Short mmCIF file of C-alpha atoms and ligand atoms in Angstrom, two decimals:
data_model
loop_
_atom_site.label_atom_id
_atom_site.label_comp_id
_atom_site.label_asym_id
_atom_site.label_seq_id
_atom_site.Cartn_x
_atom_site.Cartn_y
_atom_site.Cartn_z
CA MET A 1 -51.39 28.76 70.95
CA HIS A 2 -48.75 31.71 71.25
CA ALA A 3 -45.47 29.77 72.49
CA SER A 4 -46.85 26.62 70.09
CA THR A 5 -46.02 28.87 67.31
CA LYS A 6 -42.56 30.36 68.69
CA ILE A 7 -41.72 26.59 68.58
CA GLU A 8 -42.67 26.12 65.14
CA ALA A 9 -40.49 28.91 63.79
CA ARG A 10 -37.29 27.63 65.78
CA LEU A 11 -38.04 24.61 64.99
CA PHE A 12 -37.84 25.52 60.83
CA VAL A 13 -34.81 27.61 61.81
CA ALA A 14 -33.19 24.74 62.74
CA ALA A 15 -34.22 22.44 60.20
CA LEU A 16 -33.33 24.93 57.79
CA ALA A 17 -29.76 25.81 59.32
CA PHE A 18 -29.05 21.81 58.96
CA LEU A 19 -29.67 21.57 55.47
CA MET A 20 -28.01 24.68 54.75
CA THR A 21 -24.50 23.18 56.74
CA CYS A 22 -25.03 19.26 55.05
CA PHE A 23 -24.83 22.01 51.27
CA GLY A 24 -21.82 23.35 52.14
CA LEU A 25 -20.59 20.64 53.37
CA SER A 26 -21.00 18.46 50.17
CA VAL A 27 -19.55 21.53 48.21
CA TYR A 28 -16.93 21.74 50.42
CA ALA A 29 -15.96 18.26 49.86
CA VAL A 30 -16.38 18.58 46.12
CA TYR A 31 -13.08 21.50 46.26
CA ALA A 32 -11.37 20.16 49.50
CA PHE A 33 -11.03 16.94 48.22
CA GLY A 34 -11.28 16.94 45.16
CA LEU A 35 -14.34 14.59 45.07
CA ASP A 36 -16.39 14.58 41.50
CA VAL A 37 -18.89 12.58 39.73
CA PRO A 38 -17.37 9.92 37.60
CA THR A 39 -16.72 11.10 33.88
CA CYS A 40 -16.98 8.86 31.51
CA VAL A 41 -14.60 7.77 28.56
CA THR A 42 -15.86 7.18 25.60
CA SER A 43 -15.71 3.36 23.69
CA VAL A 44 -12.97 5.09 21.47
CA GLN A 45 -9.17 3.50 20.40
CA PRO A 46 -7.39 2.66 22.34
CA PHE A 47 -10.02 0.28 24.21
CA ASP A 48 -12.49 -0.21 21.33
CA LYS A 49 -10.98 -3.72 20.91
CA GLY A 50 -9.93 -6.72 22.79
CA GLU A 51 -5.65 -6.39 24.01
CA VAL A 52 -3.19 -7.75 26.07
CA ILE A 53 -0.44 -4.89 26.48
CA GLU A 54 2.62 -5.93 28.51
CA ARG A 55 3.47 -2.62 29.88
CA ALA A 56 6.76 -4.19 32.26
CA PRO A 57 7.51 -7.45 33.25
CA LYS A 58 4.73 -8.85 35.02
CA HIS A 59 2.64 -5.51 34.63
CA TYR A 60 0.09 -6.28 31.87
CA GLU A 61 -2.39 -3.38 30.45
CA ILE A 62 -6.06 -5.09 29.14
CA HIS A 63 -8.34 -3.83 26.42
CA TYR A 64 -11.63 -6.24 27.68
CA VAL A 65 -14.74 -5.85 25.23
CA ALA A 66 -17.30 -7.44 26.05
CA ARG A 67 -20.11 -8.12 23.87
CA MET A 68 -23.42 -10.67 23.35
CA TRP A 69 -22.01 -13.39 24.08
CA ASN A 70 -18.29 -13.38 25.10
CA PHE A 71 -15.29 -11.47 26.18
CA ASP A 72 -12.86 -10.05 23.71
CA PRO A 73 -9.65 -11.21 24.82
CA PRO A 74 -11.65 -14.39 25.57
CA GLU A 75 -8.52 -15.67 27.29
CA VAL A 76 -5.26 -14.15 28.71
CA ARG A 77 -2.52 -15.45 30.21
CA VAL A 78 -0.43 -14.15 32.44
CA PRO A 79 2.96 -14.93 34.73
CA PRO A 80 2.01 -15.36 38.71
CA GLY A 81 3.00 -11.93 40.18
CA SER A 82 1.21 -9.97 37.88
CA THR A 83 -0.42 -6.70 38.56
CA LEU A 84 -3.65 -5.97 35.43
CA ASP A 85 -4.63 -2.53 34.36
CA ILE A 86 -8.12 -3.61 33.47
CA TYR A 87 -9.98 -1.04 31.31
CA LEU A 88 -13.48 -2.89 30.38
CA SER A 89 -16.15 -1.72 27.60
CA SER A 90 -18.76 -2.92 25.74
CA ALA A 91 -20.05 -3.19 21.89
CA ASP A 92 -23.50 -3.52 22.81
CA VAL A 93 -25.32 -3.52 26.06
CA THR A 94 -24.83 -3.34 30.16
CA HIS A 95 -22.85 -6.61 30.88
CA GLY A 96 -21.20 -7.17 34.36
CA PHE A 97 -17.50 -8.57 34.45
CA LEU A 98 -16.43 -10.41 37.85
CA VAL A 99 -13.07 -12.37 38.20
CA MET A 100 -14.15 -15.26 39.99
CA GLY A 101 -11.91 -15.30 43.61
CA THR A 102 -10.82 -11.88 43.66
CA ASN A 103 -12.31 -8.56 44.20
CA ALA A 104 -12.18 -7.08 40.09
CA ASN A 105 -15.76 -6.48 39.92
CA LEU A 106 -16.82 -3.84 36.91
CA MET A 107 -19.96 -3.10 34.59
CA ALA A 108 -19.35 -3.36 30.81
CA VAL A 109 -21.20 -0.28 29.29
CA PRO A 110 -21.59 0.96 26.40
CA GLY A 111 -20.46 4.60 25.35
CA ALA A 112 -18.08 4.45 28.91
CA VAL A 113 -14.67 2.32 29.59
CA ASN A 114 -14.23 1.41 32.92
CA TYR A 115 -11.48 0.63 34.97
CA THR A 116 -9.55 -1.89 37.87
CA LYS A 117 -6.23 -3.00 38.94
CA LEU A 118 -5.89 -6.80 39.91
CA LYS A 119 -2.63 -8.42 41.08
CA LEU A 120 -2.68 -12.37 40.57
CA ASP A 121 -0.22 -14.15 42.68
CA ARG A 122 -1.89 -17.69 42.36
CA GLU A 123 -0.91 -19.89 39.88
CA GLY A 124 -4.56 -21.18 38.32
CA SER A 125 -7.57 -20.43 36.21
CA TYR A 126 -9.20 -17.26 36.88
CA GLU A 127 -12.86 -17.68 35.38
CA VAL A 128 -14.50 -14.34 33.78
CA VAL A 129 -18.61 -14.25 34.01
CA CYS A 130 -21.25 -11.96 33.28
CA HIS A 131 -23.26 -10.87 36.19
CA GLU A 132 -25.59 -9.05 34.21
CA TYR A 133 -28.32 -10.02 32.74
CA CYS A 134 -27.60 -9.25 28.92
CA GLY A 135 -29.86 -11.55 26.77
CA ILE A 136 -30.73 -15.89 26.07
CA ALA A 137 -26.95 -16.41 26.14
CA HIS A 138 -26.19 -14.63 28.96
CA HIS A 139 -25.44 -17.90 31.31
CA ASN A 140 -22.51 -18.06 28.84
CA MET A 141 -20.70 -15.60 28.33
CA ILE A 142 -17.33 -17.00 30.41
CA GLY A 143 -13.73 -16.05 29.79
CA VAL A 144 -10.55 -16.95 31.54
CA ILE A 145 -7.36 -15.57 32.83
CA ARG A 146 -4.41 -17.94 33.12
CA VAL A 147 -2.03 -17.72 35.89
CA THR A 148 0.96 -19.20 34.60
CA ASN A 149 4.11 -19.94 33.97
CA GLU A 150 4.31 -22.22 30.87
CA PRO A 151 4.36 -20.16 27.59
CA PRO A 152 1.42 -18.33 26.16
CA SER A 153 1.36 -21.12 22.98
CA SER A 154 0.91 -24.50 24.85
CA PRO A 155 2.42 -27.44 22.84
CA PRO A 156 -1.19 -28.94 20.29
CA GLY A 157 -3.12 -31.26 22.77
CA ARG A 158 -2.48 -29.72 26.43
CA VAL A 159 -4.33 -27.73 28.38
CA ALA A 160 -3.30 -26.28 31.27
CA GLY A 161 -5.65 -25.69 34.40
CA VAL A 162 -6.17 -25.76 38.02
CA THR A 163 -7.30 -29.36 38.19
CA GLY A 164 -3.95 -30.06 35.99
CA GLU A 165 -3.83 -31.03 32.38
CA ARG A 166 -5.36 -33.17 30.72
CA GLU A 167 -4.64 -35.41 27.40
CA LEU A 168 -6.97 -34.25 24.33
CA ASN A 169 -7.12 -35.29 20.85
CA PRO A 170 -4.35 -33.43 18.64
CA GLY A 171 -5.96 -30.27 16.91
CA THR A 172 -9.03 -30.65 19.37
CA THR A 173 -7.77 -27.86 21.58
CA ALA A 174 -6.87 -25.32 18.24
CA VAL A 175 -10.76 -26.05 17.02
CA THR A 176 -12.23 -25.41 20.70
CA SER A 177 -10.65 -21.98 21.31
CA LEU A 178 -10.84 -21.30 17.66
CA LEU A 179 -15.06 -21.59 18.54
CA GLU A 180 -14.95 -20.13 22.08
CA GLY A 181 -12.72 -17.09 20.89
CA LYS A 182 -15.49 -16.67 17.69
CA GLY A 183 -18.06 -16.53 20.39
CA CYS A 184 -19.95 -19.94 18.64
CA LEU A 185 -20.01 -22.09 21.75
CA GLY A 186 -22.49 -19.13 23.46
CA CYS A 187 -24.95 -20.43 21.82
CA HIS A 188 -24.10 -24.42 20.49
CA SER A 189 -23.64 -26.61 23.12
CA THR A 190 -21.25 -29.56 22.46
CA ASN A 191 -22.90 -31.89 24.75
CA GLY A 192 -26.33 -32.21 23.56
CA SER A 193 -27.79 -29.50 25.58
CA GLN A 194 -29.69 -26.98 23.85
CA LEU A 195 -29.18 -23.20 23.71
CA VAL A 196 -29.61 -20.22 21.28
CA GLY A 197 -29.08 -22.57 18.79
CA PRO A 198 -28.38 -26.26 17.87
CA THR A 199 -26.53 -27.94 19.57
CA PHE A 200 -22.93 -29.15 17.92
CA LYS A 201 -22.91 -32.51 19.08
CA GLY A 202 -24.40 -35.03 16.83
CA LEU A 203 -24.96 -32.07 14.35
CA PHE A 204 -23.13 -33.89 11.51
CA GLY A 205 -25.55 -36.24 9.30
CA LYS A 206 -28.31 -35.54 11.08
CA GLU A 207 -31.80 -34.64 8.86
CA GLU A 208 -32.50 -30.90 9.94
CA HIS A 209 -35.89 -29.40 9.46
CA PHE A 210 -35.93 -25.98 8.69
CA GLU A 211 -38.48 -23.32 9.81
CA ASP A 212 -39.50 -22.71 5.49
CA GLY A 213 -40.84 -26.78 5.62
CA SER A 214 -37.93 -28.05 3.81
CA GLU A 215 -35.51 -30.84 5.13
CA ALA A 216 -31.15 -31.51 4.54
CA ARG A 217 -28.70 -33.56 5.52
CA VAL A 218 -25.81 -31.67 7.51
CA ASP A 219 -23.09 -31.83 5.13
CA GLU A 220 -19.99 -29.95 4.39
CA ALA A 221 -21.65 -27.56 1.97
CA TYR A 222 -24.34 -27.17 4.96
CA ILE A 223 -21.68 -26.38 7.34
CA LYS A 224 -20.05 -23.67 5.50
CA GLU A 225 -23.44 -22.07 4.45
CA SER A 226 -24.56 -21.89 7.67
CA ILE A 227 -21.10 -20.08 8.58
CA THR A 228 -20.78 -17.75 6.37
CA ASN A 229 -25.28 -17.24 4.96
CA PRO A 230 -26.54 -17.81 8.12
CA GLN A 231 -29.51 -17.23 7.47
CA ALA A 232 -30.47 -18.95 4.32
CA LYS A 233 -31.50 -21.92 6.71
CA ILE A 234 -32.89 -21.33 9.79
CA VAL A 235 -33.54 -24.90 11.65
CA LYS A 236 -37.17 -25.37 12.40
CA GLY A 237 -38.02 -24.10 16.45
CA TYR A 238 -34.95 -21.25 16.71
CA GLN A 239 -34.66 -17.76 15.47
CA PRO A 240 -32.44 -16.36 13.05
CA LEU A 241 -30.07 -14.70 15.39
CA MET A 242 -26.73 -15.44 13.77
CA PRO A 243 -24.39 -13.07 12.66
CA VAL A 244 -22.04 -13.68 10.46
CA VAL A 245 -18.72 -14.68 12.16
CA PRO A 246 -15.34 -13.61 10.21
CA VAL A 247 -13.73 -17.22 9.48
CA THR A 248 -11.10 -18.32 7.06
CA ASP A 249 -12.19 -21.29 4.36
CA ALA A 250 -9.20 -23.59 6.48
CA GLU A 251 -10.78 -22.50 9.35
CA ILE A 252 -14.30 -23.73 8.41
CA ALA A 253 -12.68 -27.23 6.94
CA ASP A 254 -11.12 -27.79 10.65
CA ILE A 255 -14.43 -26.95 12.48
CA ILE A 256 -16.28 -29.38 10.11
CA THR A 257 -13.82 -31.89 10.34
CA TYR A 258 -13.64 -31.15 14.79
CA LEU A 259 -17.78 -31.45 14.29
CA LYS A 260 -17.49 -34.66 12.45
CA THR A 261 -16.09 -36.17 15.37
CA LEU A 262 -18.81 -35.08 18.23
CA LYS A 263 -21.22 -38.12 17.79
CU1 LIG B 1 -23.19 -10.34 29.55
CU2 LIG B 1 -25.10 -11.05 31.02
#
């Protein structure tokens, strides 16, 4: 009885000494190596908007803003061998940020700016994907970094990519990149598949039925109203989720022309 109490006391002292040593080492690590808990940078200027800044030849600083459901800037173009300083924040909820085929992997957290460095030597198109579930169109939250020596404004009708170049109808590229940039394609497909909003395929000229029981033919006026006042008519079976996206009258005209081609 007496002996076992003594052993217990020794074990207690040993455990306490071990604990103090661990604590002491943690404190030592903080001061000796300058380690600290990660600090948040608030999402203020200059990280509150998407931007590409050329700091030096082949050295770019990119400010990414993630939001439901796109990345700003949606497309970044750099020459091969470029080093990217990537700063990432979120305008709404927590998003993921992964540059496919690279080690660039961040979280976009509202109120914080996260950073990573990325060097891209190989030519091609690198998809930027959101890998944190962020709502109904999470799977459509995609951006791209194009590593190419081609000038930023490629001639209309040509799209450079890893798979080579393909010819598009003149003007189509401009409209699709407009739709991509404004985030429209996060919710509206162009191939007939159902996303958050009605598909663009076959939309023009269609008889649309609305939540309030009314119906209308999709024409120029309807498209314009849907863009400028998205809550005016809610298509039956869909939610009133569409935000007001700033577009000019000329852009609306281009979008309408494009929609007419999507039979
Ligand atoms: Cu953003 Cu998932």
